[in-house]
């Protein structure tokens, strides 16, 4: 199986910073892409940022210039550096990985259980 373990969430004041980490482990041949999603109360889950194995980046408009996603391929880990946090960033943040489990090119999506980020004064 493939497991994603998240860390780094918590309570932070507006304007503050947090760094989320997500480490993938298990039966992994390669990881094509990793991403962070978030879901606020009463809202649909949305993509925050994504990074491919070729280091292509994609950010939601709401976080451009404030958040940065990066990967450590050797550790199968993705990070989300969140700066200049706003109350509207408050949500449960979920790690996602598109994983190849063998030499076949098919990928499977795996999800972390989510970590709460609360931005409040």
Short mmCIF file of N, CA and C in Angstrom, two decimals:
data_model
loop_
_atom_site.label_atom_id
_atom_site.label_comp_id
_atom_site.label_asym_id
_atom_site.label_seq_id
_atom_site.Cartn_x
_atom_site.Cartn_y
_atom_site.Cartn_z
N UNK A 1 0.83 -1.17 0.00
CA UNK A 1 0.00 0.00 0.00
C UNK A 1 0.89 1.25 0.00
N UNK A 2 0.28 2.38 -0.33
CA UNK A 2 0.94 3.67 -0.31
C UNK A 2 0.27 4.51 0.76
N UNK A 3 1.07 5.14 1.57
CA UNK A 3 0.57 5.98 2.64
C UNK A 3 1.18 7.36 2.54
N UNK A 4 0.37 8.37 2.81
CA UNK A 4 0.83 9.75 2.85
C UNK A 4 0.66 10.26 4.27
N UNK A 5 1.75 10.76 4.83
CA UNK A 5 1.75 11.25 6.20
C UNK A 5 2.05 12.73 6.18
N UNK A 6 1.12 13.52 6.69
CA UNK A 6 1.21 14.97 6.67
C UNK A 6 1.64 15.50 8.04
N UNK A 7 2.28 16.65 8.01
CA UNK A 7 2.64 17.33 9.24
C UNK A 7 2.78 18.82 8.96
N UNK A 8 2.76 19.61 10.01
CA UNK A 8 3.03 21.03 9.89
C UNK A 8 1.84 21.95 10.05
N UNK A 9 0.64 21.40 10.11
CA UNK A 9 -0.53 22.24 10.29
C UNK A 9 -0.61 22.78 11.71
N UNK A 10 -1.49 23.74 11.88
CA UNK A 10 -1.67 24.32 13.19
C UNK A 10 -2.36 25.66 13.13
N UNK A 11 -2.25 26.39 14.22
CA UNK A 11 -2.85 27.71 14.36
C UNK A 11 -1.78 28.77 14.15
N UNK A 12 -2.08 29.75 13.33
CA UNK A 12 -1.14 30.82 13.05
C UNK A 12 -1.90 32.13 12.90
N UNK A 13 -1.24 33.23 13.24
CA UNK A 13 -1.86 34.54 13.10
C UNK A 13 -1.83 35.01 11.65
N UNK A 14 -2.77 35.88 11.28
CA UNK A 14 -2.70 36.46 9.94
C UNK A 14 -1.35 37.09 9.68
N UNK A 15 -0.83 36.88 8.48
CA UNK A 15 0.49 37.35 8.13
C UNK A 15 1.61 36.39 8.47
N UNK A 16 1.30 35.36 9.22
CA UNK A 16 2.30 34.39 9.60
C UNK A 16 2.55 33.35 8.54
N UNK A 17 3.38 32.38 8.90
CA UNK A 17 3.80 31.34 7.96
C UNK A 17 3.69 29.97 8.57
N UNK A 18 3.46 29.00 7.72
CA UNK A 18 3.50 27.59 8.08
C UNK A 18 4.13 26.83 6.94
N UNK A 19 4.75 25.72 7.27
CA UNK A 19 5.28 24.83 6.25
C UNK A 19 4.71 23.43 6.45
N UNK A 20 3.95 22.98 5.47
CA UNK A 20 3.38 21.65 5.51
C UNK A 20 4.31 20.66 4.83
N UNK A 21 4.36 19.46 5.36
CA UNK A 21 5.14 18.38 4.78
C UNK A 21 4.25 17.18 4.56
N UNK A 22 4.54 16.43 3.52
CA UNK A 22 3.82 15.20 3.24
C UNK A 22 4.81 14.18 2.70
N UNK A 23 4.97 13.09 3.42
CA UNK A 23 5.89 12.04 3.03
C UNK A 23 5.12 10.82 2.56
N UNK A 24 5.44 10.36 1.37
CA UNK A 24 4.82 9.16 0.82
C UNK A 24 5.70 7.95 1.08
N UNK A 25 5.08 6.85 1.43
CA UNK A 25 5.82 5.62 1.67
C UNK A 25 4.99 4.44 1.22
N UNK A 26 5.66 3.30 1.05
CA UNK A 26 4.98 2.09 0.65
C UNK A 26 5.48 1.58 -0.68
N UNK A 27 4.59 0.92 -1.41
CA UNK A 27 4.94 0.31 -2.69
C UNK A 27 4.88 1.37 -3.79
N UNK A 28 6.00 2.05 -3.98
CA UNK A 28 6.08 3.16 -4.91
C UNK A 28 7.13 2.86 -5.97
N UNK A 29 6.72 2.87 -7.22
CA UNK A 29 7.66 2.79 -8.32
C UNK A 29 8.18 4.19 -8.66
N UNK A 30 7.27 5.11 -8.79
CA UNK A 30 7.61 6.50 -8.99
C UNK A 30 6.38 7.34 -8.68
N UNK A 31 6.60 8.62 -8.45
CA UNK A 31 5.51 9.55 -8.20
C UNK A 31 5.52 10.57 -9.33
N UNK A 32 4.45 10.59 -10.09
CA UNK A 32 4.38 11.50 -11.23
C UNK A 32 4.09 12.93 -10.81
N UNK A 33 3.30 13.08 -9.76
CA UNK A 33 2.94 14.41 -9.31
C UNK A 33 2.51 14.36 -7.86
N UNK A 34 2.71 15.45 -7.18
CA UNK A 34 2.20 15.61 -5.83
C UNK A 34 1.52 16.97 -5.75
N UNK A 35 0.54 17.06 -4.88
CA UNK A 35 -0.25 18.27 -4.82
C UNK A 35 -0.81 18.47 -3.43
N UNK A 36 -1.21 19.69 -3.18
CA UNK A 36 -1.96 20.05 -1.98
C UNK A 36 -3.32 20.57 -2.38
N UNK A 37 -4.33 20.06 -1.72
CA UNK A 37 -5.70 20.54 -1.84
C UNK A 37 -6.14 21.06 -0.49
N UNK A 38 -7.21 21.83 -0.49
CA UNK A 38 -7.77 22.28 0.77
C UNK A 38 -9.29 22.33 0.67
N UNK A 39 -9.92 22.21 1.82
CA UNK A 39 -11.37 22.26 1.90
C UNK A 39 -11.76 23.03 3.15
N UNK A 40 -12.42 24.15 2.93
CA UNK A 40 -12.94 24.95 4.02
C UNK A 40 -14.36 24.50 4.35
N UNK A 41 -14.83 24.79 5.56
CA UNK A 41 -16.19 24.40 5.94
C UNK A 41 -17.22 24.92 4.95
N UNK A 42 -18.08 24.03 4.48
CA UNK A 42 -19.12 24.40 3.55
C UNK A 42 -18.66 24.65 2.13
N UNK A 43 -17.38 24.41 1.85
CA UNK A 43 -16.83 24.66 0.53
C UNK A 43 -16.35 23.37 -0.12
N UNK A 44 -16.23 23.41 -1.43
CA UNK A 44 -15.73 22.28 -2.19
C UNK A 44 -14.20 22.20 -2.07
N UNK A 45 -13.69 20.99 -2.08
CA UNK A 45 -12.25 20.82 -2.07
C UNK A 45 -11.65 21.42 -3.33
N UNK A 46 -10.56 22.15 -3.18
CA UNK A 46 -9.94 22.83 -4.30
C UNK A 46 -8.44 22.58 -4.33
N UNK A 47 -7.89 22.61 -5.53
CA UNK A 47 -6.45 22.48 -5.70
C UNK A 47 -5.76 23.75 -5.23
N UNK A 48 -4.74 23.60 -4.43
CA UNK A 48 -3.94 24.73 -3.97
C UNK A 48 -2.67 24.85 -4.79
N UNK A 49 -1.93 23.77 -4.91
CA UNK A 49 -0.67 23.78 -5.64
C UNK A 49 -0.32 22.36 -6.03
N UNK A 50 0.39 22.23 -7.14
CA UNK A 50 0.81 20.92 -7.62
C UNK A 50 2.20 21.02 -8.23
N UNK A 51 2.92 19.91 -8.17
CA UNK A 51 4.24 19.83 -8.76
C UNK A 51 4.41 18.46 -9.38
N UNK A 52 4.92 18.41 -10.60
CA UNK A 52 5.13 17.15 -11.29
C UNK A 52 6.55 16.65 -11.06
N UNK A 53 6.80 15.44 -11.52
CA UNK A 53 8.15 14.88 -11.40
C UNK A 53 9.16 15.68 -12.19
N UNK A 54 8.71 16.42 -13.19
CA UNK A 54 9.57 17.30 -13.95
C UNK A 54 9.62 18.71 -13.40
N UNK A 55 9.08 18.90 -12.21
CA UNK A 55 9.10 20.19 -11.49
C UNK A 55 8.24 21.25 -12.17
N UNK A 56 7.24 20.85 -12.93
CA UNK A 56 6.25 21.79 -13.41
C UNK A 56 5.35 22.18 -12.24
N UNK A 57 5.04 23.45 -12.14
CA UNK A 57 4.29 23.99 -11.02
C UNK A 57 2.93 24.52 -11.44
N UNK A 58 1.98 24.40 -10.55
CA UNK A 58 0.65 24.94 -10.78
C UNK A 58 0.11 25.44 -9.44
N UNK A 59 -0.37 26.68 -9.43
CA UNK A 59 -0.90 27.29 -8.22
C UNK A 59 -2.29 27.83 -8.46
N UNK A 60 -3.11 27.73 -7.44
CA UNK A 60 -4.38 28.44 -7.47
C UNK A 60 -4.13 29.94 -7.43
N UNK A 61 -4.98 30.69 -8.12
CA UNK A 61 -4.81 32.14 -8.16
C UNK A 61 -4.78 32.75 -6.75
N UNK A 62 -5.55 32.20 -5.84
CA UNK A 62 -5.67 32.77 -4.52
C UNK A 62 -4.39 32.69 -3.71
N UNK A 63 -3.46 31.81 -4.10
CA UNK A 63 -2.24 31.63 -3.31
C UNK A 63 -0.98 32.02 -4.06
N UNK A 64 -1.10 32.41 -5.31
CA UNK A 64 0.08 32.80 -6.08
C UNK A 64 0.82 33.95 -5.41
N UNK A 65 2.12 33.82 -5.32
CA UNK A 65 2.94 34.83 -4.69
C UNK A 65 3.07 34.68 -3.19
N UNK A 66 2.25 33.82 -2.59
CA UNK A 66 2.30 33.60 -1.14
C UNK A 66 2.73 32.19 -0.77
N UNK A 67 2.32 31.21 -1.56
CA UNK A 67 2.64 29.81 -1.27
C UNK A 67 3.67 29.31 -2.26
N UNK A 68 4.45 28.34 -1.84
CA UNK A 68 5.43 27.70 -2.72
C UNK A 68 5.44 26.21 -2.45
N UNK A 69 5.32 25.43 -3.51
CA UNK A 69 5.37 23.99 -3.40
C UNK A 69 6.73 23.50 -3.89
N UNK A 70 7.24 22.47 -3.24
CA UNK A 70 8.52 21.90 -3.63
C UNK A 70 8.52 20.41 -3.31
N UNK A 71 9.45 19.69 -3.91
CA UNK A 71 9.56 18.25 -3.71
C UNK A 71 10.98 17.85 -3.38
N UNK A 72 11.10 16.81 -2.58
CA UNK A 72 12.35 16.12 -2.37
C UNK A 72 12.13 14.72 -2.91
N UNK A 73 12.58 14.48 -4.14
CA UNK A 73 12.32 13.20 -4.78
C UNK A 73 12.93 12.03 -4.05
N UNK A 74 14.10 12.21 -3.47
CA UNK A 74 14.77 11.13 -2.77
C UNK A 74 13.97 10.67 -1.56
N UNK A 75 13.20 11.57 -0.98
CA UNK A 75 12.41 11.26 0.20
C UNK A 75 10.93 11.07 -0.10
N UNK A 76 10.55 11.18 -1.38
CA UNK A 76 9.13 11.11 -1.76
C UNK A 76 8.29 12.04 -0.89
N UNK A 77 8.77 13.24 -0.74
CA UNK A 77 8.15 14.21 0.14
C UNK A 77 7.83 15.49 -0.62
N UNK A 78 6.68 16.06 -0.33
CA UNK A 78 6.29 17.34 -0.89
C UNK A 78 6.08 18.32 0.26
N UNK A 79 6.42 19.57 0.00
CA UNK A 79 6.29 20.62 0.99
C UNK A 79 5.41 21.73 0.44
N UNK A 80 4.74 22.41 1.34
CA UNK A 80 4.00 23.61 0.98
C UNK A 80 4.38 24.70 1.96
N UNK A 81 5.17 25.65 1.49
CA UNK A 81 5.53 26.80 2.29
C UNK A 81 4.44 27.84 2.12
N UNK A 82 3.81 28.22 3.21
CA UNK A 82 2.70 29.15 3.18
C UNK A 82 3.11 30.41 3.93
N UNK A 83 3.18 31.51 3.21
CA UNK A 83 3.54 32.80 3.77
C UNK A 83 2.38 33.78 3.65
N UNK A 84 2.45 34.84 4.42
CA UNK A 84 1.42 35.89 4.39
C UNK A 84 0.03 35.29 4.50
N UNK A 85 -0.15 34.42 5.45
CA UNK A 85 -1.41 33.70 5.58
C UNK A 85 -2.55 34.63 5.93
N UNK A 86 -3.71 34.33 5.37
CA UNK A 86 -4.93 35.09 5.57
C UNK A 86 -5.98 34.21 6.22
N UNK A 87 -6.95 34.81 6.91
CA UNK A 87 -8.02 34.00 7.49
C UNK A 87 -8.72 33.12 6.47
N UNK A 88 -8.85 33.58 5.24
CA UNK A 88 -9.51 32.78 4.22
C UNK A 88 -8.70 31.56 3.79
N UNK A 89 -7.46 31.45 4.24
CA UNK A 89 -6.68 30.25 4.01
C UNK A 89 -7.04 29.13 4.98
N UNK A 90 -7.84 29.43 5.97
CA UNK A 90 -8.24 28.43 6.95
C UNK A 90 -8.99 27.29 6.26
N UNK A 91 -8.51 26.08 6.45
CA UNK A 91 -9.09 24.91 5.80
C UNK A 91 -8.36 23.67 6.29
N UNK A 92 -8.92 22.53 5.94
CA UNK A 92 -8.19 21.28 6.06
C UNK A 92 -7.39 21.10 4.78
N UNK A 93 -6.11 20.90 4.91
CA UNK A 93 -5.23 20.74 3.77
C UNK A 93 -4.91 19.26 3.58
N UNK A 94 -5.08 18.80 2.35
CA UNK A 94 -4.89 17.40 2.02
C UNK A 94 -3.74 17.23 1.04
N UNK A 95 -2.88 16.29 1.32
CA UNK A 95 -1.81 15.92 0.41
C UNK A 95 -2.33 14.89 -0.58
N UNK A 96 -1.91 15.02 -1.82
CA UNK A 96 -2.30 14.09 -2.88
C UNK A 96 -1.06 13.69 -3.67
N UNK A 97 -1.01 12.42 -4.06
CA UNK A 97 0.09 11.94 -4.88
C UNK A 97 -0.44 11.04 -5.98
N UNK A 98 0.04 11.25 -7.19
CA UNK A 98 -0.24 10.37 -8.32
C UNK A 98 0.92 9.41 -8.42
N UNK A 99 0.67 8.15 -8.10
CA UNK A 99 1.73 7.18 -7.86
C UNK A 99 1.68 6.06 -8.89
N UNK A 100 2.83 5.73 -9.45
CA UNK A 100 3.00 4.50 -10.21
C UNK A 100 3.52 3.44 -9.25
N UNK A 101 2.82 2.31 -9.20
CA UNK A 101 3.20 1.26 -8.26
C UNK A 101 4.07 0.19 -8.91
N UNK A 102 4.20 0.23 -10.24
CA UNK A 102 5.07 -0.69 -10.96
C UNK A 102 5.48 -0.03 -12.27
N UNK A 103 6.09 -0.80 -13.16
CA UNK A 103 6.61 -0.24 -14.40
C UNK A 103 5.52 0.18 -15.37
N UNK A 104 4.30 -0.30 -15.19
CA UNK A 104 3.19 0.14 -16.01
C UNK A 104 2.91 1.61 -15.72
N UNK A 105 2.56 2.36 -16.75
CA UNK A 105 2.45 3.81 -16.61
C UNK A 105 1.19 4.27 -15.89
N UNK A 106 0.27 3.38 -15.61
CA UNK A 106 -0.94 3.76 -14.89
C UNK A 106 -0.60 4.37 -13.54
N UNK A 107 -1.27 5.45 -13.21
CA UNK A 107 -1.07 6.08 -11.92
C UNK A 107 -2.33 5.96 -11.07
N UNK A 108 -2.14 6.00 -9.78
CA UNK A 108 -3.22 5.92 -8.82
C UNK A 108 -3.10 7.10 -7.86
N UNK A 109 -4.25 7.67 -7.53
CA UNK A 109 -4.27 8.79 -6.60
C UNK A 109 -4.37 8.30 -5.16
N UNK A 110 -3.49 8.84 -4.33
CA UNK A 110 -3.53 8.57 -2.90
C UNK A 110 -3.66 9.88 -2.16
N UNK A 111 -4.31 9.83 -1.03
CA UNK A 111 -4.61 11.02 -0.25
C UNK A 111 -4.16 10.86 1.19
N UNK A 112 -3.66 11.94 1.74
CA UNK A 112 -3.46 12.00 3.17
C UNK A 112 -4.78 12.23 3.88
N UNK A 113 -4.76 12.13 5.18
CA UNK A 113 -5.99 12.28 5.96
C UNK A 113 -6.33 13.73 6.25
N UNK A 114 -5.46 14.64 5.91
CA UNK A 114 -5.72 16.05 6.09
C UNK A 114 -5.10 16.61 7.36
N UNK A 115 -4.70 17.85 7.29
CA UNK A 115 -4.18 18.56 8.44
C UNK A 115 -4.83 19.93 8.51
N UNK A 116 -5.26 20.30 9.70
CA UNK A 116 -5.99 21.55 9.88
C UNK A 116 -5.03 22.73 9.91
N UNK A 117 -5.33 23.73 9.10
CA UNK A 117 -4.63 25.01 9.14
C UNK A 117 -5.66 26.07 9.52
N UNK A 118 -5.40 26.76 10.61
CA UNK A 118 -6.30 27.80 11.08
C UNK A 118 -5.53 29.11 11.17
N UNK A 119 -6.02 30.12 10.48
CA UNK A 119 -5.40 31.44 10.47
C UNK A 119 -6.35 32.39 11.20
N UNK A 120 -5.96 32.82 12.37
CA UNK A 120 -6.84 33.64 13.20
C UNK A 120 -6.01 34.45 14.17
N UNK A 121 -6.49 35.65 14.46
CA UNK A 121 -5.85 36.49 15.46
C UNK A 121 -6.41 36.24 16.84
#
